[in-house]
Amino acid sequence: MYQFLVSFAVRPEHRDDFVRAAQQTARDSLANEPGSQRFEVLADEENPDLFYLNEVYADVDAFNAHVSGPYFAAFFAEASTYAQGPTWLMKGNLIGDKAVT
């Protein structure tokens, strides 16, 4: 599995817009991109203008397919008008067969 975590700083008056756009991208990606496995939208607990996207793909090829697809393009076309990012916080491949709990 290929995973990453990115952050976006969002102008306060566009928080709801960012969440809506990110959640729509999540729904579309999970429904229509076979390699998309998880797409979470998180709000920072201390900074209301900071959001995170935590995404998981079958492999880096599935991530690259997402990046070249229509949902990624639509999200960035909108979000880039009111958000700074992404800031890459983590990216890489899961070691082993599955997460250890």
Tab-separated table of N, CA and C in Angstrom:
chain	number	residue	atom	x	y	z
A	1	MET	N	0.831	-1.189	0.000
A	1	MET	CA	0.000	0.000	0.000
A	1	MET	C	0.872	1.248	0.000
A	2	TYR	N	0.443	2.238	-0.773
A	2	TYR	CA	1.115	3.526	-0.822
A	2	TYR	C	0.230	4.521	-0.077
A	3	GLN	N	0.821	5.241	0.879
A	3	GLN	CA	0.062	6.166	1.715
A	3	GLN	C	0.729	7.533	1.761
A	4	PHE	N	-0.090	8.537	2.007
A	4	PHE	CA	0.491	9.848	2.263
A	4	PHE	C	-0.446	10.698	3.102
A	5	LEU	N	0.154	11.720	3.691
A	5	LEU	CA	-0.556	12.703	4.484
A	5	LEU	C	-0.066	14.072	4.055
A	6	VAL	N	-1.008	14.940	3.680
A	6	VAL	CA	-0.666	16.309	3.279
A	6	VAL	C	-1.520	17.282	4.079
A	7	SER	N	-1.053	18.509	4.158
A	7	SER	CA	-1.845	19.542	4.829
A	7	SER	C	-2.119	20.693	3.866
A	8	PHE	N	-3.197	21.404	4.170
A	8	PHE	CA	-3.588	22.603	3.426
A	8	PHE	C	-3.960	23.683	4.425
A	9	ALA	N	-3.473	24.882	4.216
A	9	ALA	CA	-3.896	26.052	4.982
A	9	ALA	C	-4.981	26.741	4.159
A	10	VAL	N	-6.152	26.904	4.754
A	10	VAL	CA	-7.326	27.375	4.031
A	10	VAL	C	-7.757	28.733	4.584
A	11	ARG	N	-8.078	29.657	3.679
A	11	ARG	CA	-8.597	30.947	4.134
A	11	ARG	C	-9.894	30.714	4.913
A	12	PRO	N	-10.057	31.382	6.059
A	12	PRO	CA	-11.186	31.106	6.957
A	12	PRO	C	-12.554	31.126	6.277
A	13	GLU	N	-12.764	32.039	5.379
A	13	GLU	CA	-14.083	32.142	4.740
A	13	GLU	C	-14.350	31.011	3.742
A	14	HIS	N	-13.354	30.159	3.517
A	14	HIS	CA	-13.510	29.054	2.562
A	14	HIS	C	-13.361	27.674	3.205
A	15	ARG	N	-13.405	27.609	4.533
A	15	ARG	CA	-13.281	26.305	5.207
A	15	ARG	C	-14.327	25.316	4.697
A	16	ASP	N	-15.586	25.737	4.678
A	16	ASP	CA	-16.659	24.840	4.233
A	16	ASP	C	-16.477	24.438	2.770
A	17	ASP	N	-16.003	25.369	1.947
A	17	ASP	CA	-15.753	25.062	0.535
A	17	ASP	C	-14.682	23.983	0.397
A	18	PHE	N	-13.621	24.114	1.191
A	18	PHE	CA	-12.538	23.135	1.125
A	18	PHE	C	-13.032	21.758	1.543
A	19	VAL	N	-13.747	21.689	2.644
A	19	VAL	CA	-14.255	20.408	3.129
A	19	VAL	C	-15.183	19.785	2.093
A	20	ARG	N	-16.076	20.574	1.531
A	20	ARG	CA	-16.996	20.060	0.513
A	20	ARG	C	-16.230	19.510	-0.677
A	21	ALA	N	-15.254	20.269	-1.190
A	21	ALA	CA	-14.492	19.844	-2.360
A	21	ALA	C	-13.658	18.595	-2.062
A	22	ALA	N	-13.035	18.556	-0.897
A	22	ALA	CA	-12.209	17.401	-0.541
A	22	ALA	C	-13.076	16.162	-0.339
A	23	GLN	N	-14.219	16.309	0.313
A	23	GLN	CA	-15.089	15.160	0.520
A	23	GLN	C	-15.674	14.654	-0.797
A	24	GLN	N	-15.971	15.559	-1.726
A	24	GLN	CA	-16.464	15.131	-3.034
A	24	GLN	C	-15.384	14.366	-3.783
A	25	THR	N	-14.157	14.852	-3.709
A	25	THR	CA	-13.039	14.147	-4.345
A	25	THR	C	-12.862	12.770	-3.727
A	26	ALA	N	-13.000	12.687	-2.419
A	26	ALA	CA	-12.887	11.399	-1.732
A	26	ALA	C	-13.955	10.433	-2.232
A	27	ARG	N	-15.194	10.880	-2.268
A	27	ARG	CA	-16.294	10.003	-2.727
A	27	ARG	C	-16.067	9.547	-4.163
A	28	ASP	N	-15.729	10.483	-5.038
A	28	ASP	CA	-15.535	10.150	-6.452
A	28	ASP	C	-14.348	9.216	-6.652
A	29	SER	N	-13.255	9.493	-5.965
A	29	SER	CA	-12.052	8.666	-6.107
A	29	SER	C	-12.304	7.248	-5.612
A	30	LEU	N	-12.914	7.117	-4.441
A	30	LEU	CA	-13.162	5.789	-3.885
A	30	LEU	C	-14.153	4.997	-4.739
A	31	ALA	N	-15.118	5.677	-5.328
A	31	ALA	CA	-16.133	4.991	-6.125
A	31	ALA	C	-15.639	4.612	-7.522
A	32	ASN	N	-14.703	5.395	-8.066
A	32	ASN	CA	-14.381	5.245	-9.489
A	32	ASN	C	-12.924	4.935	-9.807
A	33	GLU	N	-12.063	4.941	-8.836
A	33	GLU	CA	-10.649	4.632	-9.066
A	33	GLU	C	-10.330	3.339	-8.318
A	34	PRO	N	-10.169	2.232	-9.044
A	34	PRO	CA	-10.007	0.925	-8.391
A	34	PRO	C	-8.864	0.862	-7.374
A	35	GLY	N	-7.803	1.615	-7.549
A	35	GLY	CA	-6.679	1.560	-6.625
A	35	GLY	C	-6.810	2.449	-5.406
A	36	SER	N	-7.860	3.276	-5.350
A	36	SER	CA	-8.079	4.142	-4.189
A	36	SER	C	-8.685	3.311	-3.067
A	37	GLN	N	-8.047	3.327	-1.891
A	37	GLN	CA	-8.515	2.499	-0.785
A	37	GLN	C	-9.005	3.298	0.414
A	38	ARG	N	-8.460	4.479	0.629
A	38	ARG	CA	-8.905	5.316	1.747
A	38	ARG	C	-8.602	6.767	1.410
A	39	PHE	N	-9.515	7.655	1.773
A	39	PHE	CA	-9.348	9.087	1.522
A	39	PHE	C	-10.067	9.792	2.661
A	40	GLU	N	-9.304	10.309	3.607
A	40	GLU	CA	-9.872	10.943	4.792
A	40	GLU	C	-9.568	12.439	4.789
A	41	VAL	N	-10.554	13.214	5.193
A	41	VAL	CA	-10.419	14.665	5.350
A	41	VAL	C	-10.446	14.935	6.850
A	42	LEU	N	-9.374	15.538	7.361
A	42	LEU	CA	-9.255	15.784	8.802
A	42	LEU	C	-9.065	17.272	9.067
A	43	ALA	N	-9.648	17.741	10.152
A	43	ALA	CA	-9.467	19.118	10.611
A	43	ALA	C	-8.476	19.111	11.768
A	44	ASP	N	-7.549	20.042	11.756
A	44	ASP	CA	-6.594	20.164	12.849
A	44	ASP	C	-7.339	20.548	14.119
A	45	GLU	N	-6.948	19.958	15.243
A	45	GLU	CA	-7.677	20.222	16.485
A	45	GLU	C	-7.346	21.574	17.110
A	46	GLU	N	-6.257	22.199	16.696
A	46	GLU	CA	-5.878	23.488	17.282
A	46	GLU	C	-6.026	24.659	16.312
A	47	ASN	N	-5.889	24.399	15.021
A	47	ASN	CA	-5.934	25.467	14.022
A	47	ASN	C	-7.113	25.207	13.085
A	48	PRO	N	-8.188	25.984	13.186
A	48	PRO	CA	-9.374	25.719	12.361
A	48	PRO	C	-9.153	25.960	10.867
A	49	ASP	N	-8.036	26.567	10.503
A	49	ASP	CA	-7.749	26.840	9.095
A	49	ASP	C	-6.804	25.814	8.483
A	50	LEU	N	-6.490	24.762	9.214
A	50	LEU	CA	-5.563	23.739	8.748
A	50	LEU	C	-6.295	22.410	8.605
A	51	PHE	N	-6.155	21.825	7.415
A	51	PHE	CA	-6.803	20.549	7.112
A	51	PHE	C	-5.760	19.574	6.587
A	52	TYR	N	-6.063	18.291	6.768
A	52	TYR	CA	-5.173	17.219	6.310
A	52	TYR	C	-5.958	16.281	5.393
A	53	LEU	N	-5.277	15.760	4.399
A	53	LEU	CA	-5.810	14.681	3.584
A	53	LEU	C	-4.924	13.475	3.818
A	54	ASN	N	-5.522	12.397	4.278
A	54	ASN	CA	-4.827	11.141	4.532
A	54	ASN	C	-5.354	10.147	3.506
A	55	GLU	N	-4.483	9.710	2.590
A	55	GLU	CA	-4.940	8.874	1.484
A	55	GLU	C	-4.121	7.596	1.392
A	56	VAL	N	-4.804	6.521	0.973
A	56	VAL	CA	-4.166	5.221	0.807
A	56	VAL	C	-4.554	4.667	-0.560
A	57	TYR	N	-3.550	4.165	-1.268
A	57	TYR	CA	-3.731	3.580	-2.592
A	57	TYR	C	-3.115	2.188	-2.607
A	58	ALA	N	-3.556	1.360	-3.524
A	58	ALA	CA	-3.039	-0.003	-3.630
A	58	ALA	C	-1.528	0.004	-3.820
A	59	ASP	N	-1.034	0.950	-4.607
A	59	ASP	CA	0.397	1.079	-4.875
A	59	ASP	C	0.639	2.457	-5.493
A	60	VAL	N	1.890	2.764	-5.777
A	60	VAL	CA	2.223	4.086	-6.316
A	60	VAL	C	1.605	4.282	-7.704
A	61	ASP	N	1.430	3.211	-8.456
A	61	ASP	CA	0.779	3.336	-9.767
A	61	ASP	C	-0.674	3.785	-9.622
A	62	ALA	N	-1.362	3.265	-8.616
A	62	ALA	CA	-2.738	3.686	-8.361
A	62	ALA	C	-2.785	5.158	-7.952
A	63	PHE	N	-1.814	5.596	-7.157
A	63	PHE	CA	-1.731	7.015	-6.802
A	63	PHE	C	-1.495	7.862	-8.045
A	64	ASN	N	-0.581	7.433	-8.905
A	64	ASN	CA	-0.300	8.182	-10.137
A	64	ASN	C	-1.531	8.243	-11.040
A	65	ALA	N	-2.327	7.173	-11.068
A	65	ALA	CA	-3.574	7.195	-11.835
A	65	ALA	C	-4.533	8.229	-11.252
A	66	HIS	N	-4.588	8.321	-9.928
A	66	HIS	CA	-5.429	9.331	-9.265
A	66	HIS	C	-4.973	10.739	-9.641
A	67	VAL	N	-3.672	10.961	-9.585
A	67	VAL	CA	-3.121	12.287	-9.882
A	67	VAL	C	-3.429	12.720	-11.318
A	68	SER	N	-3.468	11.775	-12.235
A	68	SER	CA	-3.726	12.125	-13.634
A	68	SER	C	-5.215	12.094	-13.975
A	69	GLY	N	-6.062	11.821	-12.974
A	69	GLY	CA	-7.494	11.693	-13.223
A	69	GLY	C	-8.277	12.977	-13.032
A	70	PRO	N	-9.557	12.930	-13.360
A	70	PRO	CA	-10.398	14.133	-13.339
A	70	PRO	C	-10.730	14.657	-11.945
A	71	TYR	N	-10.794	13.800	-10.939
A	71	TYR	CA	-11.188	14.254	-9.599
A	71	TYR	C	-10.080	15.068	-8.951
A	72	PHE	N	-8.854	14.623	-9.140
A	72	PHE	CA	-7.685	15.351	-8.651
A	72	PHE	C	-7.635	16.726	-9.312
A	73	ALA	N	-7.799	16.759	-10.626
A	73	ALA	CA	-7.733	18.027	-11.363
A	73	ALA	C	-8.829	18.987	-10.922
A	74	ALA	N	-10.044	18.480	-10.756
A	74	ALA	CA	-11.157	19.340	-10.339
A	74	ALA	C	-10.935	19.893	-8.937
A	75	PHE	N	-10.435	19.052	-8.029
A	75	PHE	CA	-10.171	19.512	-6.667
A	75	PHE	C	-9.156	20.645	-6.672
A	76	PHE	N	-8.041	20.463	-7.370
A	76	PHE	CA	-7.011	21.495	-7.358
A	76	PHE	C	-7.418	22.747	-8.113
A	77	ALA	N	-8.242	22.607	-9.126
A	77	ALA	CA	-8.730	23.793	-9.840
A	77	ALA	C	-9.507	24.693	-8.883
A	78	GLU	N	-10.293	24.087	-8.006
A	78	GLU	CA	-11.051	24.881	-7.041
A	78	GLU	C	-10.207	25.279	-5.835
A	79	ALA	N	-9.615	24.304	-5.167
A	79	ALA	CA	-8.942	24.560	-3.892
A	79	ALA	C	-7.760	25.514	-4.020
A	80	SER	N	-7.105	25.517	-5.147
A	80	SER	CA	-5.936	26.394	-5.306
A	80	SER	C	-6.312	27.869	-5.266
A	81	THR	N	-7.597	28.193	-5.404
A	81	THR	CA	-8.014	29.594	-5.348
A	81	THR	C	-8.137	30.112	-3.919
A	82	TYR	N	-8.181	29.209	-2.927
A	82	TYR	CA	-8.343	29.655	-1.539
A	82	TYR	C	-7.522	28.873	-0.516
A	83	ALA	N	-6.698	27.940	-0.975
A	83	ALA	CA	-5.911	27.136	-0.037
A	83	ALA	C	-4.454	27.096	-0.466
A	84	GLN	N	-3.564	27.061	0.510
A	84	GLN	CA	-2.144	26.867	0.251
A	84	GLN	C	-1.808	25.420	0.551
A	85	GLY	N	-1.164	24.789	-0.392
A	85	GLY	CA	-0.781	23.401	-0.204
A	85	GLY	C	-0.833	22.660	-1.518
A	86	PRO	N	-0.518	21.419	-1.479
A	86	PRO	CA	-0.311	20.620	-0.284
A	86	PRO	C	1.105	20.737	0.266
A	87	THR	N	1.203	20.626	1.559
A	87	THR	CA	2.480	20.439	2.239
A	87	THR	C	2.570	18.953	2.560
A	88	TRP	N	3.599	18.317	2.015
A	88	TRP	CA	3.755	16.873	2.218
A	88	TRP	C	4.295	16.621	3.624
A	89	LEU	N	3.566	15.848	4.411
A	89	LEU	CA	3.966	15.518	5.768
A	89	LEU	C	4.510	14.098	5.871
A	90	MET	N	4.024	13.216	4.992
A	90	MET	CA	4.461	11.829	5.003
A	90	MET	C	4.026	11.193	3.701
A	91	LYS	N	4.894	10.359	3.134
A	91	LYS	CA	4.495	9.522	2.009
A	91	LYS	C	5.407	8.317	1.964
A	92	GLY	N	4.828	7.186	1.602
A	92	GLY	CA	5.630	5.981	1.521
A	92	GLY	C	4.785	4.739	1.433
A	93	ASN	N	5.489	3.606	1.417
A	93	ASN	CA	4.868	2.305	1.274
A	93	ASN	C	4.784	1.585	2.624
A	94	LEU	N	3.683	0.924	2.853
A	94	LEU	CA	3.504	0.138	4.056
A	94	LEU	C	4.486	-1.026	4.045
A	95	ILE	N	5.177	-1.229	5.155
A	95	ILE	CA	6.109	-2.333	5.304
A	95	ILE	C	5.334	-3.545	5.806
A	96	GLY	N	5.484	-4.660	5.137
A	96	GLY	CA	4.754	-5.873	5.533
A	96	GLY	C	3.420	-5.975	4.834
A	97	ASP	N	2.677	-6.991	5.188
A	97	ASP	CA	1.408	-7.279	4.515
A	97	ASP	C	0.261	-6.388	4.952
A	98	LYS	N	0.271	-5.975	6.217
A	98	LYS	CA	-0.837	-5.176	6.713
A	98	LYS	C	-0.384	-4.376	7.924
A	99	ALA	N	-1.219	-3.443	8.329
A	99	ALA	CA	-0.912	-2.636	9.516
A	99	ALA	C	-0.949	-3.532	10.753
A	100	VAL	N	-0.073	-3.261	11.678
A	100	VAL	CA	-0.022	-3.990	12.942
A	100	VAL	C	-0.889	-3.245	13.946
A	101	THR	N	-1.780	-3.958	14.614
A	101	THR	CA	-2.656	-3.323	15.596
A	101	THR	C	-2.405	-3.885	16.975
